[in-house]
Amino acid sequence: MPRPFLTNSDGHRPVCLRCQQTSRDCQWSNRSARGLGSRSSTTPDSSLTTRSRSAEYVSTKDPEKALRNPHIAAIFRYYIEHLAGWYDLNDIKRHFGGMVPSCARKNSLLLSAILAFAAASQSSSFLKKDLWDLAESYHLESVQTLLQLTENPDEFRTGETLAAICLLRSYEIISQNVNCQNHLQGSYSLLASRPAGLETGLLSAGFWNYLREDITVALIEKRSLMIELSHEHLPPTVEEEDDLANRITYILGKIINRCLDQNASPLEQNEWHSFNDELDTWRASLPVSFEPIGTPGLYGQSNFPCLWTVSGWHASSLQYYHTALAILSVAEPMQTGINTLQQIKRINDFEKKLEHHAVQVSALAISSNSAPVWVNSFGPISFCGPWLRDSQRVHELIQETRKWGSKTGWPVMSIVESLSRSRSGR
């Protein structure tokens, strides 16, 4: 179940970075003081909109009418052709590339969320100011619609709503900062009243996407997840390869919550061994198709081994596996009663382990040549990359991270800075 949202706060609502910068009043799901019930579900109120809208803005109140606008249709197609794969990385049924665009033709929230995310991605990648204005307009429209939907839980708790929340979370990451997601955490909490692992279809696909986004930000910020994970979230059976991808996502999420919580106590020996056993069991269950193929020189010269995979979920799953092992290496309970020479050996072995996991995570990203894999790699790279000891490898990883940040519009500066600090410390 999700963590209670701001249950220990002082009663004041946080203000997100963008609202703070533009002197806006952040809107929340408690509407008694806002009088939101009388507002249109598709047009943000004037208090939210301080900058003028792009001339190309078309309301999504009538999705089919909006898609008859060539500019809007082009942005919609950009999502289908270039961005949906980010969400279908671990989904053999490709819900976000097939079902989500189909549902958006009659769901205004989903369409506005797609347009906000796709326009922001294009704006960041191609530095187009008019697309940023448009992205902001559709983001505001989406937030307003989400607020109104919270008044009717039965209409709110749908796969379409969760898919929209995933898209809007990506928008907020791309357009502002990875730690500015205040608008969406409360919305997700309302949706998560039932275990998503027991759901099917778009609601399940949305949950796993939300979890992967949460993992990415948590690894970059070195903190626990925004949501808690129970055993009910674990896929009950493994029927397809993507179930194995979801299983390692769940295991990594549990390890992050246990080990990266700033208030957590050190792991006990039995806990540490239990997590290791889970990872060993998962690794032993993989079919041969998950094994990376080593082809030296396939993508030219590199300081990393060329480890490419047949499918994107193979690469992302193995990266999560190595990231989980890296976290457990750091969290391993301290041994007692060892002398100085034994301690030196322990430290050397520790650094070799962490470097090995960093090389595997980095190599799987660099060899993938895939935007969905790279977007999912930013978290593991941020956590594991600083353990690389070869300065040439660090330099190459920085260059590749910048390149894919530019291609995808993802904000990678904090990752680059973390890698740069590790290089300067060598």
CSV table of C-alpha atoms in Angstrom, one decimal:
chain,number,residue,atom,x,y,z
A,1,MET,CA,0.0,0.0,0.0
A,2,PRO,CA,1.2,3.5,-0.6
A,3,ARG,CA,2.7,5.5,2.2
A,4,PRO,CA,0.3,8.0,3.8
A,5,PHE,CA,0.8,11.3,2.0
A,6,LEU,CA,2.2,13.9,4.4
A,7,THR,CA,0.7,12.3,7.4
A,8,ASN,CA,3.5,13.7,9.7
A,9,SER,CA,3.5,17.2,8.2
A,10,ASP,CA,2.8,20.4,9.9
A,11,GLY,CA,-0.4,20.9,7.9
A,12,HIS,CA,1.1,23.1,5.2
A,13,ARG,CA,0.9,22.0,1.6
A,14,PRO,CA,4.3,21.9,-0.2
A,15,VAL,CA,4.6,24.1,-3.3
A,16,CYS,CA,6.2,22.6,-6.3
A,17,LEU,CA,9.2,24.2,-8.0
A,18,ARG,CA,7.4,25.4,-11.1
A,19,CYS,CA,4.5,26.9,-9.2
A,20,GLN,CA,6.9,28.6,-6.9
A,21,GLN,CA,8.9,30.1,-9.8
A,22,THR,CA,5.8,31.5,-11.5
A,23,SER,CA,4.0,32.6,-8.3
A,24,ARG,CA,1.2,30.1,-8.8
A,25,ASP,CA,-1.1,28.7,-6.2
A,26,CYS,CA,-0.5,24.9,-6.2
A,27,GLN,CA,-3.9,23.0,-6.5
A,28,TRP,CA,-4.7,20.0,-4.4
A,29,SER,CA,-7.5,17.4,-4.0
A,30,ASN,CA,-9.1,19.2,-1.0
A,31,ARG,CA,-11.4,21.5,-2.8
A,32,SER,CA,-13.5,23.0,0.0
A,33,ALA,CA,-11.4,26.2,-0.1
A,34,ARG,CA,-11.0,26.3,-3.8
A,35,GLY,CA,-14.5,26.0,-5.2
A,36,LEU,CA,-13.3,23.8,-8.0
A,37,GLY,CA,-16.6,22.1,-8.5
A,38,SER,CA,-17.9,24.9,-10.8
A,39,ARG,CA,-15.0,24.9,-13.1
A,40,SER,CA,-14.7,23.2,-16.5
A,41,SER,CA,-13.0,19.8,-16.4
A,42,THR,CA,-10.8,20.7,-19.4
A,43,THR,CA,-9.8,24.3,-19.0
A,44,PRO,CA,-7.4,25.3,-16.2
A,45,ASP,CA,-8.7,28.3,-14.2
A,46,SER,CA,-7.0,31.7,-14.5
A,47,SER,CA,-5.3,31.4,-11.2
A,48,LEU,CA,-3.3,28.5,-12.6
A,49,THR,CA,-2.4,30.1,-15.9
A,50,THR,CA,-0.1,33.0,-15.6
A,51,ARG,CA,1.6,32.7,-19.0
A,52,SER,CA,-0.3,33.1,-22.3
A,53,ARG,CA,-1.2,29.9,-24.1
A,54,SER,CA,0.4,28.9,-27.4
A,55,ALA,CA,-1.6,29.8,-30.4
A,56,GLU,CA,-1.7,26.1,-31.3
A,57,TYR,CA,-3.5,25.1,-28.1
A,58,VAL,CA,-6.7,23.2,-28.6
A,59,SER,CA,-8.8,21.9,-25.7
A,60,THR,CA,-9.0,18.1,-25.4
A,61,LYS,CA,-12.6,18.3,-24.2
A,62,ASP,CA,-13.5,16.7,-27.5
A,63,PRO,CA,-10.5,14.4,-28.2
A,64,GLU,CA,-11.5,13.6,-31.8
A,65,LYS,CA,-11.9,17.2,-32.6
A,66,ALA,CA,-8.6,18.1,-31.1
A,67,LEU,CA,-6.9,15.4,-33.1
A,68,ARG,CA,-8.2,16.9,-36.3
A,69,ASN,CA,-5.7,19.7,-35.7
A,70,PRO,CA,-2.5,18.8,-37.7
A,71,HIS,CA,-0.1,20.2,-35.1
A,72,ILE,CA,-1.8,18.3,-32.2
A,73,ALA,CA,-2.0,15.2,-34.3
A,74,ALA,CA,1.7,15.4,-35.0
A,75,ILE,CA,2.5,15.6,-31.3
A,76,PHE,CA,0.2,12.7,-30.6
A,77,ARG,CA,1.9,10.6,-33.3
A,78,TYR,CA,5.3,11.6,-31.8
A,79,TYR,CA,4.2,9.9,-28.6
A,80,ILE,CA,3.1,6.7,-30.4
A,81,GLU,CA,6.2,6.5,-32.5
A,82,HIS,CA,9.0,7.6,-30.1
A,83,LEU,CA,7.8,7.7,-26.5
A,84,ALA,CA,5.3,4.8,-25.9
A,85,GLY,CA,8.2,2.4,-26.0
A,86,TRP,CA,9.5,3.9,-22.7
A,87,TYR,CA,6.5,2.5,-21.0
A,88,ASP,CA,6.3,-0.7,-22.9
A,89,LEU,CA,9.9,-1.6,-22.0
A,90,ASN,CA,8.8,-4.5,-19.8
A,91,ASP,CA,5.4,-5.1,-21.2
A,92,ILE,CA,5.0,-7.9,-23.8
A,93,LYS,CA,1.4,-6.7,-24.6
A,94,ARG,CA,2.6,-3.1,-25.1
A,95,HIS,CA,-0.4,-1.4,-23.5
A,96,PHE,CA,1.1,2.1,-23.7
A,97,GLY,CA,1.7,1.9,-27.4
A,98,GLY,CA,-1.6,0.3,-28.3
A,99,MET,CA,-4.3,0.6,-25.7
A,100,VAL,CA,-3.3,4.0,-24.4
A,101,PRO,CA,-3.5,5.9,-27.7
A,102,SER,CA,-6.8,4.1,-28.5
A,103,CYS,CA,-8.3,5.1,-25.2
A,104,ALA,CA,-7.0,8.7,-25.6
A,105,ARG,CA,-9.3,9.2,-28.6
A,106,LYS,CA,-12.2,9.3,-26.1
A,107,ASN,CA,-10.5,10.1,-22.8
A,108,SER,CA,-9.6,13.8,-22.5
A,109,LEU,CA,-7.4,13.3,-19.4
A,110,LEU,CA,-5.3,10.7,-21.2
A,111,LEU,CA,-5.0,12.8,-24.4
A,112,SER,CA,-4.0,15.9,-22.5
A,113,ALA,CA,-1.4,13.9,-20.5
A,114,ILE,CA,0.0,12.4,-23.7
A,115,LEU,CA,0.2,15.9,-25.3
A,116,ALA,CA,1.8,17.4,-22.2
A,117,PHE,CA,4.5,14.7,-22.1
A,118,ALA,CA,5.2,14.5,-25.8
A,119,ALA,CA,5.4,18.3,-26.3
A,120,ALA,CA,7.7,18.6,-23.3
A,121,SER,CA,9.9,15.8,-24.6
A,122,GLN,CA,10.2,17.5,-28.0
A,123,SER,CA,10.8,20.9,-26.5
A,124,SER,CA,13.6,19.5,-24.3
A,125,SER,CA,15.2,17.5,-27.2
A,126,PHE,CA,14.8,20.1,-29.9
A,127,LEU,CA,14.7,23.4,-27.9
A,128,LYS,CA,11.4,24.6,-29.2
A,129,LYS,CA,9.9,27.3,-27.0
A,130,ASP,CA,6.4,27.1,-28.6
A,131,LEU,CA,6.2,23.4,-27.7
A,132,TRP,CA,7.1,24.1,-24.1
A,133,ASP,CA,4.2,26.6,-23.9
A,134,LEU,CA,1.9,24.0,-25.3
A,135,ALA,CA,3.2,21.3,-23.0
A,136,GLU,CA,2.6,23.5,-20.0
A,137,SER,CA,-1.0,24.3,-21.1
A,138,TYR,CA,-1.8,20.6,-21.4
A,139,HIS,CA,-0.2,19.8,-18.1
A,140,LEU,CA,-2.3,22.4,-16.4
A,141,GLU,CA,-5.4,21.0,-18.1
A,142,SER,CA,-4.5,17.5,-17.0
A,143,VAL,CA,-4.0,18.5,-13.3
A,144,GLN,CA,-7.3,20.3,-13.3
A,145,THR,CA,-9.1,17.2,-14.7
A,146,LEU,CA,-7.4,14.9,-12.2
A,147,LEU,CA,-8.6,17.1,-9.3
A,148,GLN,CA,-12.1,16.9,-10.5
A,149,LEU,CA,-12.0,13.1,-11.0
A,150,THR,CA,-11.0,12.6,-7.3
A,151,GLU,CA,-14.6,13.6,-6.4
A,152,ASN,CA,-15.8,10.3,-7.9
A,153,PRO,CA,-13.6,7.4,-6.8
A,154,ASP,CA,-15.3,4.9,-9.1
A,155,GLU,CA,-14.5,7.0,-12.1
A,156,PHE,CA,-11.0,7.8,-10.8
A,157,ARG,CA,-9.7,4.3,-10.1
A,158,THR,CA,-9.2,3.2,-13.7
A,159,GLY,CA,-6.3,2.1,-15.8
A,160,GLU,CA,-6.7,5.2,-18.0
A,161,THR,CA,-6.2,7.5,-14.9
A,162,LEU,CA,-3.1,5.6,-13.7
A,163,ALA,CA,-1.7,5.7,-17.3
A,164,ALA,CA,-2.2,9.5,-17.3
A,165,ILE,CA,-0.5,9.8,-13.9
A,166,CYS,CA,2.6,7.9,-15.3
A,167,LEU,CA,2.7,10.2,-18.3
A,168,LEU,CA,2.4,13.4,-16.2
A,169,ARG,CA,5.1,12.1,-13.9
A,170,SER,CA,7.4,11.9,-16.8
A,171,TYR,CA,6.3,15.4,-17.9
A,172,GLU,CA,7.3,16.7,-14.5
A,173,ILE,CA,10.6,15.0,-14.5
A,174,ILE,CA,11.5,16.3,-18.0
A,175,SER,CA,10.1,19.8,-17.6
A,176,GLN,CA,11.4,20.6,-14.1
A,177,ASN,CA,13.4,18.4,-11.8
A,178,VAL,CA,13.4,14.7,-10.8
A,179,ASN,CA,12.4,15.6,-7.2
A,180,CYS,CA,9.4,17.8,-8.1
A,181,GLN,CA,6.3,15.5,-8.2
A,182,ASN,CA,4.0,16.9,-5.6
A,183,HIS,CA,0.9,17.0,-7.8
A,184,LEU,CA,0.8,13.3,-8.5
A,185,GLN,CA,1.7,11.4,-5.3
A,186,GLY,CA,-1.7,12.1,-3.7
A,187,SER,CA,-3.4,11.0,-6.9
A,188,TYR,CA,-1.5,7.7,-6.9
A,189,SER,CA,-2.4,7.1,-3.3
A,190,LEU,CA,-6.1,7.2,-4.1
A,191,LEU,CA,-5.6,4.7,-6.9
A,192,ALA,CA,-3.6,2.2,-4.9
A,193,SER,CA,-6.3,1.2,-2.5
A,194,ARG,CA,-6.3,-2.2,-4.1
A,195,PRO,CA,-3.1,-4.3,-4.7
A,196,ALA,CA,-2.1,-3.6,-8.3
A,197,GLY,CA,-0.3,-6.9,-8.6
A,198,LEU,CA,-3.8,-8.6,-8.6
A,199,GLU,CA,-5.0,-6.4,-11.5
A,200,THR,CA,-4.7,-7.1,-15.2
A,201,GLY,CA,-4.5,-4.9,-18.3
A,202,LEU,CA,-3.8,-1.2,-18.2
A,203,LEU,CA,-4.1,-0.8,-14.5
A,204,SER,CA,-1.4,-3.4,-13.9
A,205,ALA,CA,0.8,-2.0,-16.7
A,206,GLY,CA,0.4,1.5,-15.1
A,207,PHE,CA,1.5,0.2,-11.7
A,208,TRP,CA,4.7,-1.3,-13.0
A,209,ASN,CA,5.5,1.9,-14.9
A,210,TYR,CA,4.8,4.0,-11.9
A,211,LEU,CA,7.1,1.7,-9.8
A,212,ARG,CA,9.9,1.9,-12.4
A,213,GLU,CA,9.7,5.7,-12.4
A,214,ASP,CA,9.8,5.7,-8.6
A,215,ILE,CA,12.8,3.5,-8.6
A,216,THR,CA,14.6,5.8,-11.1
A,217,VAL,CA,14.2,8.9,-9.0
A,218,ALA,CA,14.9,7.0,-5.7
A,219,LEU,CA,18.2,5.7,-7.1
A,220,ILE,CA,19.2,9.2,-8.3
A,221,GLU,CA,18.3,10.8,-5.0
A,222,LYS,CA,19.6,7.9,-2.9
A,223,ARG,CA,16.4,7.5,-0.9
A,224,SER,CA,13.5,5.1,-0.4
A,225,LEU,CA,10.5,4.9,-2.8
A,226,MET,CA,7.5,7.1,-2.5
A,227,ILE,CA,5.4,4.0,-2.3
A,228,GLU,CA,5.6,0.9,-0.1
A,229,LEU,CA,5.5,-2.6,-1.5
A,230,SER,CA,3.6,-5.6,-0.1
A,231,HIS,CA,3.8,-9.2,-1.1
A,232,GLU,CA,0.5,-8.7,-2.8
A,233,HIS,CA,2.2,-6.6,-5.5
A,234,LEU,CA,4.5,-9.5,-6.5
A,235,PRO,CA,3.3,-11.2,-9.7
A,236,PRO,CA,1.7,-14.5,-8.5
A,237,THR,CA,3.0,-16.6,-11.4
A,238,VAL,CA,5.6,-16.3,-14.1
A,239,GLU,CA,3.9,-16.9,-17.4
A,240,GLU,CA,5.9,-14.6,-19.8
A,241,GLU,CA,9.3,-13.1,-19.8
A,242,ASP,CA,7.9,-9.7,-18.8
A,243,ASP,CA,6.7,-11.3,-15.6
A,244,LEU,CA,10.4,-12.0,-14.8
A,245,ALA,CA,11.2,-8.4,-15.5
A,246,ASN,CA,8.4,-7.3,-13.1
A,247,ARG,CA,9.6,-9.7,-10.5
A,248,ILE,CA,13.1,-8.2,-10.3
A,249,THR,CA,11.6,-4.7,-10.4
A,250,TYR,CA,9.6,-5.7,-7.2
A,251,ILE,CA,12.7,-7.2,-5.5
A,252,LEU,CA,14.8,-4.1,-6.3
A,253,GLY,CA,12.0,-1.9,-5.0
A,254,LYS,CA,11.9,-3.8,-1.7
A,255,ILE,CA,15.7,-3.6,-1.3
A,256,ILE,CA,15.6,0.1,-1.9
A,257,ASN,CA,12.9,0.7,0.7
A,258,ARG,CA,14.8,-1.4,3.2
A,259,CYS,CA,18.3,-0.1,2.6
A,260,LEU,CA,17.9,3.5,1.3
A,261,ASP,CA,15.5,4.8,3.9
A,262,GLN,CA,17.4,7.3,5.9
A,263,ASN,CA,15.8,6.2,9.1
A,264,ALA,CA,16.3,2.5,8.5
A,265,SER,CA,18.3,0.3,10.9
A,266,PRO,CA,21.2,-1.7,9.6
A,267,LEU,CA,20.4,-5.0,7.9
A,268,GLU,CA,20.5,-8.1,10.1
A,269,GLN,CA,22.5,-11.0,8.8
A,270,ASN,CA,19.3,-13.1,8.2
A,271,GLU,CA,17.7,-10.2,6.2
A,272,TRP,CA,20.8,-9.7,4.1
A,273,HIS,CA,20.9,-13.4,3.3
A,274,SER,CA,17.2,-13.5,2.5
A,275,PHE,CA,17.5,-10.7,0.0
A,276,ASN,CA,20.6,-12.4,-1.6
A,277,ASP,CA,18.6,-15.7,-1.8
A,278,GLU,CA,15.8,-13.9,-3.6
A,279,LEU,CA,18.2,-12.5,-6.1
A,280,ASP,CA,19.9,-15.9,-6.6
A,281,THR,CA,16.6,-17.6,-7.1
A,282,TRP,CA,15.5,-15.0,-9.7
A,283,ARG,CA,18.8,-15.2,-11.6
A,284,ALA,CA,18.6,-19.1,-11.6
A,285,SER,CA,15.1,-18.9,-13.0
A,286,LEU,CA,16.0,-16.9,-16.1
A,287,PRO,CA,15.8,-18.7,-19.5
A,288,VAL,CA,18.8,-18.6,-21.8
A,289,SER,CA,17.2,-15.8,-23.8
A,290,PHE,CA,18.0,-13.3,-21.0
A,291,GLU,CA,21.8,-13.9,-21.3
A,292,PRO,CA,23.5,-11.0,-23.0
A,293,ILE,CA,25.4,-11.6,-26.2
A,294,GLY,CA,29.0,-10.5,-26.2
A,295,THR,CA,30.1,-9.2,-29.6
A,296,PRO,CA,33.3,-7.2,-29.4
A,297,GLY,CA,33.3,-4.1,-31.7
A,298,LEU,CA,29.6,-4.4,-32.7
A,299,TYR,CA,29.1,-0.6,-32.0
A,300,GLY,CA,32.7,0.4,-32.6
A,301,GLN,CA,35.4,0.9,-30.0
A,302,SER,CA,34.4,1.1,-26.4
A,303,ASN,CA,36.1,0.9,-23.0
A,304,PHE,CA,33.2,-1.4,-21.9
A,305,PRO,CA,32.4,-4.9,-23.0
A,306,CYS,CA,29.7,-5.1,-25.7
A,307,LEU,CA,26.8,-6.8,-24.0
A,308,TRP,CA,23.7,-6.6,-26.0
A,309,THR,CA,20.4,-8.3,-25.5
A,310,VAL,CA,17.6,-9.5,-27.8
A,311,SER,CA,14.9,-7.5,-25.9
A,312,GLY,CA,14.9,-4.3,-23.9
A,313,TRP,CA,13.5,-6.0,-20.8
A,314,HIS,CA,16.4,-8.4,-20.8
A,315,ALA,CA,18.8,-5.4,-20.4
A,316,SER,CA,16.7,-3.5,-17.9
A,317,SER,CA,16.1,-6.7,-15.8
A,318,LEU,CA,19.9,-7.5,-15.6
A,319,GLN,CA,20.6,-3.8,-14.8
A,320,TYR,CA,18.1,-4.0,-11.9
A,321,TYR,CA,19.7,-7.3,-10.7
A,322,HIS,CA,23.2,-5.8,-10.6
A,323,THR,CA,21.9,-2.6,-8.9
A,324,ALA,CA,20.2,-4.7,-6.2
A,325,LEU,CA,23.4,-6.6,-5.7
A,326,ALA,CA,25.4,-3.3,-5.5
A,327,ILE,CA,23.0,-2.0,-2.8
A,328,LEU,CA,23.3,-5.2,-0.8
A,329,SER,CA,27.1,-5.0,-1.1
A,330,VAL,CA,27.0,-1.6,0.6
A,331,ALA,CA,24.4,-2.8,3.1
A,332,GLU,CA,26.2,-6.0,4.1
A,333,PRO,CA,26.4,-6.3,7.9
A,334,MET,CA,29.9,-5.6,9.2
A,335,GLN,CA,32.0,-8.6,10.3
A,336,THR,CA,33.4,-8.6,13.8
A,337,GLY,CA,36.7,-10.0,15.0
A,338,ILE,CA,38.7,-9.4,11.8
A,339,ASN,CA,42.2,-8.0,11.9
A,340,THR,CA,43.7,-5.2,9.8
A,341,LEU,CA,44.9,-7.3,6.9
A,342,GLN,CA,41.6,-9.1,6.7
A,343,GLN,CA,39.9,-5.7,6.7
A,344,ILE,CA,42.1,-4.5,3.8
A,345,LYS,CA,41.2,-7.6,1.8
A,346,ARG,CA,37.5,-7.0,2.6
A,347,ILE,CA,37.7,-3.4,1.4
A,348,ASN,CA,39.4,-4.5,-1.9
A,349,ASP,CA,36.9,-7.2,-2.5
A,350,PHE,CA,34.1,-4.7,-1.8
A,351,GLU,CA,35.4,-2.2,-4.3
A,352,LYS,CA,35.9,-5.0,-7.0
A,353,LYS,CA,32.3,-6.1,-6.5
A,354,LEU,CA,30.9,-2.6,-6.9
A,355,GLU,CA,33.0,-1.9,-9.9
A,356,HIS,CA,31.8,-5.2,-11.5
A,357,HIS,CA,28.2,-4.3,-11.0
A,358,ALA,CA,28.9,-0.8,-12.4
A,359,VAL,CA,30.6,-2.2,-15.5
A,360,GLN,CA,27.7,-4.5,-16.2
A,361,VAL,CA,25.0,-1.8,-15.7
A,362,SER,CA,27.0,0.6,-17.9
A,363,ALA,CA,27.8,-1.9,-20.6
A,364,LEU,CA,24.2,-3.0,-21.0
A,365,ALA,CA,23.1,0.6,-21.5
A,366,ILE,CA,25.9,1.6,-23.9
A,367,SER,CA,25.4,-1.6,-26.0
A,368,SER,CA,21.6,-1.2,-26.2
A,369,ASN,CA,21.3,1.7,-28.6
A,370,SER,CA,17.7,2.0,-27.3
A,371,ALA,CA,16.0,5.1,-25.8
A,372,PRO,CA,13.6,3.1,-23.6
A,373,VAL,CA,16.5,1.1,-22.1
A,374,TRP,CA,18.5,4.3,-21.6
A,375,VAL,CA,15.7,6.1,-19.9
A,376,ASN,CA,15.3,3.2,-17.5
A,377,SER,CA,19.1,3.0,-17.1
A,378,PHE,CA,19.5,6.5,-15.7
A,379,GLY,CA,18.7,5.4,-12.1
A,380,PRO,CA,21.0,2.3,-12.1
A,381,ILE,CA,23.8,4.4,-13.7
A,382,SER,CA,23.4,7.2,-11.2
A,383,PHE,CA,23.7,4.7,-8.3
A,384,CYS,CA,26.4,2.3,-9.7
A,385,GLY,CA,28.4,4.5,-12.1
A,386,PRO,CA,30.4,6.4,-9.4
A,387,TRP,CA,32.0,3.0,-8.4
A,388,LEU,CA,33.8,2.8,-11.7
A,389,ARG,CA,37.5,3.1,-11.1
A,390,ASP,CA,38.8,3.4,-14.7
A,391,SER,CA,38.8,7.1,-15.7
A,392,GLN,CA,38.4,6.3,-19.4
A,393,ARG,CA,35.2,4.3,-18.7
A,394,VAL,CA,33.9,7.2,-16.5
A,395,HIS,CA,34.5,9.6,-19.4
A,396,GLU,CA,32.8,7.4,-21.9
A,397,LEU,CA,29.8,6.9,-19.6
A,398,ILE,CA,29.5,10.6,-19.1
A,399,GLN,CA,29.6,11.3,-22.8
A,400,GLU,CA,27.0,8.6,-23.5
A,401,THR,CA,24.7,9.8,-20.7
A,402,ARG,CA,24.8,13.3,-22.1
A,403,LYS,CA,24.0,12.1,-25.5
A,404,TRP,CA,21.0,10.1,-24.4
A,405,GLY,CA,19.9,12.9,-22.2
A,406,SER,CA,19.8,15.1,-25.2
A,407,LYS,CA,18.1,12.6,-27.4
A,408,THR,CA,15.3,11.8,-24.8
A,409,GLY,CA,15.0,15.2,-23.1
A,410,TRP,CA,15.7,13.6,-19.8
A,411,PRO,CA,17.5,15.9,-17.2
A,412,VAL,CA,20.8,14.1,-16.7
A,413,MET,CA,22.9,16.9,-15.2
A,414,SER,CA,22.8,15.5,-11.6
A,415,ILE,CA,23.9,12.1,-13.0
A,416,VAL,CA,26.8,13.6,-15.0
A,417,GLU,CA,27.9,15.7,-11.9
A,418,SER,CA,27.9,12.5,-9.8
A,419,LEU,CA,30.0,10.7,-12.3
A,420,SER,CA,32.3,13.7,-12.7
A,421,ARG,CA,32.9,13.8,-9.0
A,422,SER,CA,33.8,10.2,-8.9
A,423,ARG,CA,36.3,10.7,-11.8
A,424,SER,CA,38.0,13.7,-10.1
A,425,GLY,CA,38.3,11.7,-6.9
A,426,ARG,CA,40.4,9.0,-8.6
